[in-house]
Short mmCIF file of C-alpha atoms in Angstrom, two decimals:
data_model
loop_
_atom_site.label_atom_id
_atom_site.label_comp_id
_atom_site.label_asym_id
_atom_site.label_seq_id
_atom_site.Cartn_x
_atom_site.Cartn_y
_atom_site.Cartn_z
CA MET A 181 102.92 138.99 71.81
CA ALA A 182 104.41 141.84 69.81
CA THR A 183 102.53 145.05 70.54
CA GLU A 184 100.61 146.11 67.46
CA LYS A 185 97.91 148.75 67.22
CA MET A 186 94.73 146.67 67.18
CA VAL A 187 91.43 148.17 66.05
CA PHE A 188 88.19 146.27 66.67
CA ILE A 189 85.27 147.42 64.53
CA GLY A 190 82.20 146.62 66.60
CA GLY A 191 84.56 146.20 69.52
CA ALA A 192 82.05 146.80 72.29
CA GLY A 193 79.92 143.84 71.17
CA ASN A 194 79.87 140.56 73.06
CA MET A 195 82.41 138.53 71.08
CA ALA A 196 84.87 141.32 70.31
CA GLY A 197 84.47 142.56 73.87
CA ALA A 198 85.39 139.12 75.18
CA VAL A 199 88.48 138.99 72.98
CA ILE A 200 89.55 142.47 74.05
CA GLY A 201 89.01 141.57 77.70
CA GLY A 202 91.09 138.43 77.24
CA LEU A 203 93.89 140.34 75.57
CA VAL A 204 94.02 142.95 78.32
CA ALA A 205 93.87 140.28 81.04
CA SER A 206 96.78 138.45 79.39
CA GLY A 207 98.92 141.59 79.50
CA TYR A 208 98.34 143.23 76.13
CA PRO A 209 98.59 147.02 76.57
CA ALA A 210 95.10 148.48 76.72
CA ASP A 211 96.31 151.72 75.13
CA SER A 212 97.25 149.75 72.01
CA ILE A 213 93.64 148.65 71.47
CA VAL A 214 90.85 150.72 69.95
CA ALA A 215 87.20 149.62 69.98
CA THR A 216 84.77 151.35 67.66
CA GLY A 217 80.99 151.52 67.73
CA ARG A 218 78.04 153.85 67.26
CA ASN A 219 76.72 154.09 70.82
CA GLU A 220 78.83 156.64 72.68
CA GLN A 221 77.46 155.72 76.09
CA LYS A 222 78.14 152.04 75.56
CA LEU A 223 81.65 152.83 74.33
CA ALA A 224 82.32 155.03 77.36
CA HIS A 225 81.30 152.22 79.72
CA PHE A 226 83.43 149.76 77.77
CA ALA A 227 86.46 152.08 77.97
CA GLU A 228 85.98 152.53 81.71
CA ARG A 229 85.76 148.77 82.22
CA THR A 230 88.68 147.71 80.00
CA GLY A 231 90.94 150.76 79.76
CA VAL A 232 91.07 150.61 75.95
CA GLN A 233 90.59 153.53 73.61
CA VAL A 234 87.21 153.96 71.93
CA SER A 235 85.96 155.79 68.86
CA THR A 236 82.83 156.29 66.79
CA ASP A 237 84.94 157.04 63.70
CA ASN A 238 85.89 153.81 61.92
CA THR A 239 87.98 155.51 59.26
CA ALA A 240 90.10 157.48 61.72
CA ALA A 241 90.67 154.40 63.85
CA VAL A 242 91.65 152.21 60.89
CA ALA A 243 94.14 154.85 59.74
CA GLU A 244 96.35 153.82 62.68
CA ALA A 245 95.69 150.07 62.66
CA ASP A 246 98.34 147.40 62.34
CA VAL A 247 95.69 144.75 63.01
CA LEU A 248 92.05 145.30 62.02
CA VAL A 249 89.47 143.00 63.62
CA LEU A 250 86.04 143.00 61.98
CA SER A 251 83.27 142.02 64.38
CA VAL A 252 79.97 143.03 62.81
CA LYS A 253 77.00 141.03 61.57
CA PRO A 254 77.53 139.27 58.22
CA GLN A 255 74.65 141.22 56.70
CA VAL A 256 76.46 144.55 57.09
CA MET A 257 80.02 143.31 56.46
CA LYS A 258 80.05 144.16 52.74
CA ALA A 259 79.03 147.78 53.30
CA LEU A 260 81.57 148.15 56.11
CA CYS A 261 84.43 146.71 54.08
CA GLU A 262 83.63 148.83 51.05
CA SER A 263 83.56 151.96 53.23
CA LEU A 264 87.05 151.13 54.50
CA ALA A 265 88.49 149.67 51.28
CA ALA A 266 90.56 152.67 50.24
CA ILE A 267 92.43 153.04 53.51
CA VAL A 268 92.76 149.28 54.10
CA SER A 269 94.09 148.73 50.58
CA ASP A 270 96.63 151.49 51.15
CA ARG A 271 97.81 150.49 54.65
CA LYS A 272 97.33 146.72 54.30
CA PRO A 273 96.92 145.91 58.00
CA LEU A 274 96.35 142.32 59.02
CA VAL A 275 92.57 141.86 58.79
CA ILE A 276 90.96 139.31 61.11
CA THR A 277 87.28 138.68 60.59
CA LEU A 278 85.11 137.17 63.32
CA ALA A 279 82.00 136.95 61.14
CA ALA A 280 80.60 133.54 60.27
CA GLY A 281 79.85 132.40 56.76
CA ILE A 282 81.65 134.95 54.59
CA PRO A 283 84.38 133.41 52.41
CA LEU A 284 87.83 134.88 51.94
CA ALA A 285 87.14 135.67 48.28
CA ALA A 286 84.40 138.12 49.29
CA TYR A 287 86.74 140.05 51.60
CA GLN A 288 89.35 140.19 48.86
CA ARG A 289 86.83 141.75 46.50
CA TRP A 290 85.49 144.18 49.07
CA LEU A 291 88.84 145.27 50.55
CA GLY A 292 91.14 144.96 47.53
CA ALA A 293 93.88 142.62 46.45
CA GLY A 294 96.98 142.07 48.55
CA VAL A 295 95.38 142.62 51.96
CA PRO A 296 96.40 139.85 54.43
CA ILE A 297 93.23 138.29 55.82
CA VAL A 298 92.57 135.66 58.49
CA ARG A 299 89.15 134.13 59.01
CA ALA A 300 88.53 133.40 62.69
CA MET A 301 85.58 131.32 63.91
CA PRO A 302 85.25 131.66 67.70
CA ASN A 303 82.47 130.09 69.74
CA THR A 304 80.42 131.54 72.57
CA PRO A 305 82.40 130.00 75.48
CA ALA A 306 85.02 132.60 74.53
CA LEU A 307 82.80 134.89 76.61
CA VAL A 308 84.04 133.05 79.72
CA GLY A 309 87.59 132.40 78.53
CA THR A 310 87.07 128.77 77.48
CA GLY A 311 86.46 129.23 73.78
CA VAL A 312 87.63 127.46 70.65
CA THR A 313 88.61 129.50 67.60
CA GLY A 314 89.16 127.99 64.17
CA LEU A 315 91.60 129.98 62.01
CA PHE A 316 92.28 130.07 58.28
CA ALA A 317 94.92 132.34 56.71
CA GLY A 318 94.66 133.70 53.20
CA ASP A 319 97.55 134.24 50.82
CA GLY A 320 100.05 136.83 51.94
CA VAL A 321 99.61 136.34 55.69
CA SER A 322 103.08 136.16 57.20
CA ALA A 323 104.19 133.80 59.95
CA GLY A 324 104.32 136.73 62.34
CA GLN A 325 100.79 137.78 61.45
CA LYS A 326 99.56 134.23 61.90
CA ARG A 327 101.08 134.26 65.37
CA ILE A 328 99.23 137.51 66.19
CA ALA A 329 95.92 135.95 65.14
CA GLU A 330 96.70 132.80 67.10
CA GLN A 331 97.61 134.67 70.27
CA MET A 332 94.48 136.79 69.98
CA ALA A 333 92.41 133.59 69.83
CA GLU A 334 94.34 132.05 72.71
CA ALA A 335 93.45 135.03 74.89
CA VAL A 336 89.94 133.51 75.16
CA GLY A 337 90.65 129.78 74.86
CA ILE A 338 92.39 127.55 72.33
CA ALA A 339 93.13 128.05 68.63
CA LEU A 340 93.16 125.60 65.73
CA TRP A 341 94.49 126.37 62.23
CA VAL A 342 92.87 124.64 59.27
CA GLU A 343 94.73 124.04 56.01
CA GLU A 344 91.77 124.56 53.67
CA GLU A 345 89.04 127.16 53.95
CA SER A 346 86.42 124.40 53.88
CA GLY A 347 87.89 123.29 57.20
CA ILE A 348 86.18 126.29 58.80
CA ASP A 349 82.85 124.59 58.05
CA GLN A 350 84.01 121.55 60.03
CA VAL A 351 85.11 123.79 62.90
CA ILE A 352 81.63 125.33 62.89
CA ALA A 353 80.06 121.86 63.01
CA VAL A 354 82.20 120.79 65.97
CA SER A 355 82.86 123.86 68.09
CA GLY A 356 81.11 126.86 66.52
CA SER A 357 77.66 125.31 66.86
CA GLY A 358 78.78 122.68 69.36
CA PRO A 359 77.81 124.55 72.56
CA ALA A 360 74.17 124.42 71.44
CA TYR A 361 74.39 120.62 71.14
CA TYR A 362 75.46 120.37 74.77
CA PHE A 363 72.80 122.88 75.84
CA GLN A 364 70.20 120.73 74.07
CA PHE A 365 71.41 117.61 75.86
CA MET A 366 71.46 119.43 79.20
CA GLU A 367 67.95 120.73 78.58
CA SER A 368 66.74 117.19 77.85
CA MET A 369 68.37 115.86 81.03
CA ILE A 370 66.81 118.62 83.12
CA ASP A 371 63.38 118.00 81.60
CA ALA A 372 63.67 114.23 82.16
CA ALA A 373 64.73 114.67 85.79
CA GLU A 374 61.85 117.05 86.41
CA LYS A 375 59.37 114.60 84.87
CA ALA A 376 60.76 111.91 87.18
CA GLY A 377 59.91 114.08 90.19
CA MET A 378 63.04 116.12 90.91
CA PRO A 379 62.54 119.86 91.49
CA ARG A 380 63.64 121.70 88.34
CA ALA A 381 66.12 123.89 90.17
CA ASP A 382 67.82 120.79 91.59
CA ALA A 383 67.77 119.08 88.20
CA GLU A 384 69.41 122.09 86.60
CA ARG A 385 72.04 122.40 89.31
CA LEU A 386 72.99 118.73 89.11
CA THR A 387 72.98 118.62 85.31
CA LEU A 388 75.18 121.68 84.85
CA GLN A 389 77.66 120.62 87.52
CA THR A 390 77.84 117.13 86.03
CA ALA A 391 78.50 118.56 82.56
CA LEU A 392 81.21 120.83 83.96
CA GLY A 393 82.81 117.97 85.87
CA ALA A 394 82.74 115.61 82.89
CA ALA A 395 84.35 118.21 80.63
CA LYS A 396 87.06 119.05 83.16
CA LEU A 397 87.78 115.39 83.73
CA ALA A 398 88.05 114.77 79.97
CA VAL A 399 90.42 117.72 79.51
CA ALA A 400 92.62 116.66 82.43
CA SER A 401 92.68 112.94 81.59
CA ASP A 402 95.33 111.18 79.51
CA VAL A 403 92.79 108.66 78.15
CA ASP A 404 90.18 109.22 75.46
CA VAL A 405 86.52 109.90 76.12
CA ALA A 406 85.48 106.39 75.06
CA GLN A 407 87.56 104.95 77.89
CA LEU A 408 86.28 107.55 80.34
CA LYS A 409 82.76 106.43 79.42
CA ARG A 410 83.69 102.80 80.06
CA ASN A 411 85.22 103.77 83.40
CA VAL A 412 81.79 104.93 84.59
CA MET A 413 80.02 101.79 83.38
CA SER A 414 79.78 98.66 85.52
CA PRO A 415 78.71 95.42 83.81
CA ASN A 416 74.93 95.19 83.80
CA GLY A 417 74.78 98.35 85.88
CA THR A 418 72.75 101.55 85.73
CA THR A 419 75.05 103.50 83.44
CA GLU A 420 75.41 100.64 80.99
CA ARG A 421 71.65 100.40 80.64
CA ALA A 422 71.36 104.13 79.93
CA ILE A 423 74.21 104.08 77.39
CA LYS A 424 72.70 101.06 75.62
CA ARG A 425 69.43 103.02 75.30
CA PHE A 426 71.28 105.92 73.69
CA GLN A 427 73.03 103.59 71.28
CA SER A 428 69.95 101.56 70.33
CA GLY A 429 68.08 104.81 69.79
CA GLY A 430 70.63 105.87 67.19
CA LEU A 431 72.31 108.69 69.10
CA PRO A 432 75.75 108.25 67.47
CA GLU A 433 74.23 108.30 63.97
CA LEU A 434 71.99 111.24 64.86
CA VAL A 435 74.97 113.28 66.09
CA GLU A 436 76.90 112.47 62.92
CA GLN A 437 74.00 113.54 60.68
CA ALA A 438 73.37 116.72 62.68
CA MET A 439 77.02 117.76 62.37
CA ARG A 440 76.97 116.97 58.65
CA ASP A 441 73.85 119.15 58.27
CA CYS A 442 75.57 121.95 60.17
CA ALA A 443 78.67 121.88 57.95
CA GLU A 444 76.53 121.77 54.80
CA ARG A 445 74.55 124.79 55.97
CA ALA A 446 77.80 126.65 56.67
CA ALA A 447 78.90 126.01 53.09
CA GLU A 448 75.50 127.15 51.79
CA MET A 449 75.73 130.37 53.79
CA ALA A 450 79.18 131.06 52.36
CA ARG A 451 77.76 130.82 48.85
CA GLU A 452 74.81 133.04 49.77
CA LEU A 453 77.03 135.70 51.33
CA ASP A 454 79.64 135.58 48.57
CA GLN A 455 77.81 138.16 46.48
#
């Protein structure tokens, strides 16, 4: 990766902190990264842990930025962008936003025309280096800038570009919100095992390890997940009976509807935040 001065607003937070940690671990120079925040003690601990520069002055940090990463809550994003608009409009760094729900048009209004902007939608497994980040580039983002955004995402997992901004809503439905789907299923398995008489600690240990093993097997395999499922099933066996119960209970249709609801809510939030 080309070494650019990267400034993370809200950089000591969980998601930005994970990205910064991934970048440093992958060899990006820590002295080329600045993390900003309001809590001096928290920033000092973050600097000690990662080796990056820290600052409580957003404006001063952005004045030196080649890449500006915005990692604050959507509710405060407008005020932040408007406070930085003059300097961002003048310098035109690559802006990468990690906030969910806010459409590109809003950033263009808040920051000014001509600023290259990439929307990035990471998910929480980025915190342990196994994340998925959906990416969408606005007009004026160069191929080199797209590569910077992609490599930043790859520092904590895998990256996927979408051609249309609406594709971000689909990324949210699959991977942005997806970890919660698996947590729900794991919770249900743990509860069921406990009700059947297994100690809860054992049920949790077995469920989590099984989920980890299944995911690793699926990633490593050269066959699709449908075939992997069939590989576990013996005719008229235990697994087949369980799978038939899921299917007769409407699990495939329920998953489809839940993901559709998720994507629709993402689109609704974009309209609500585009003010």
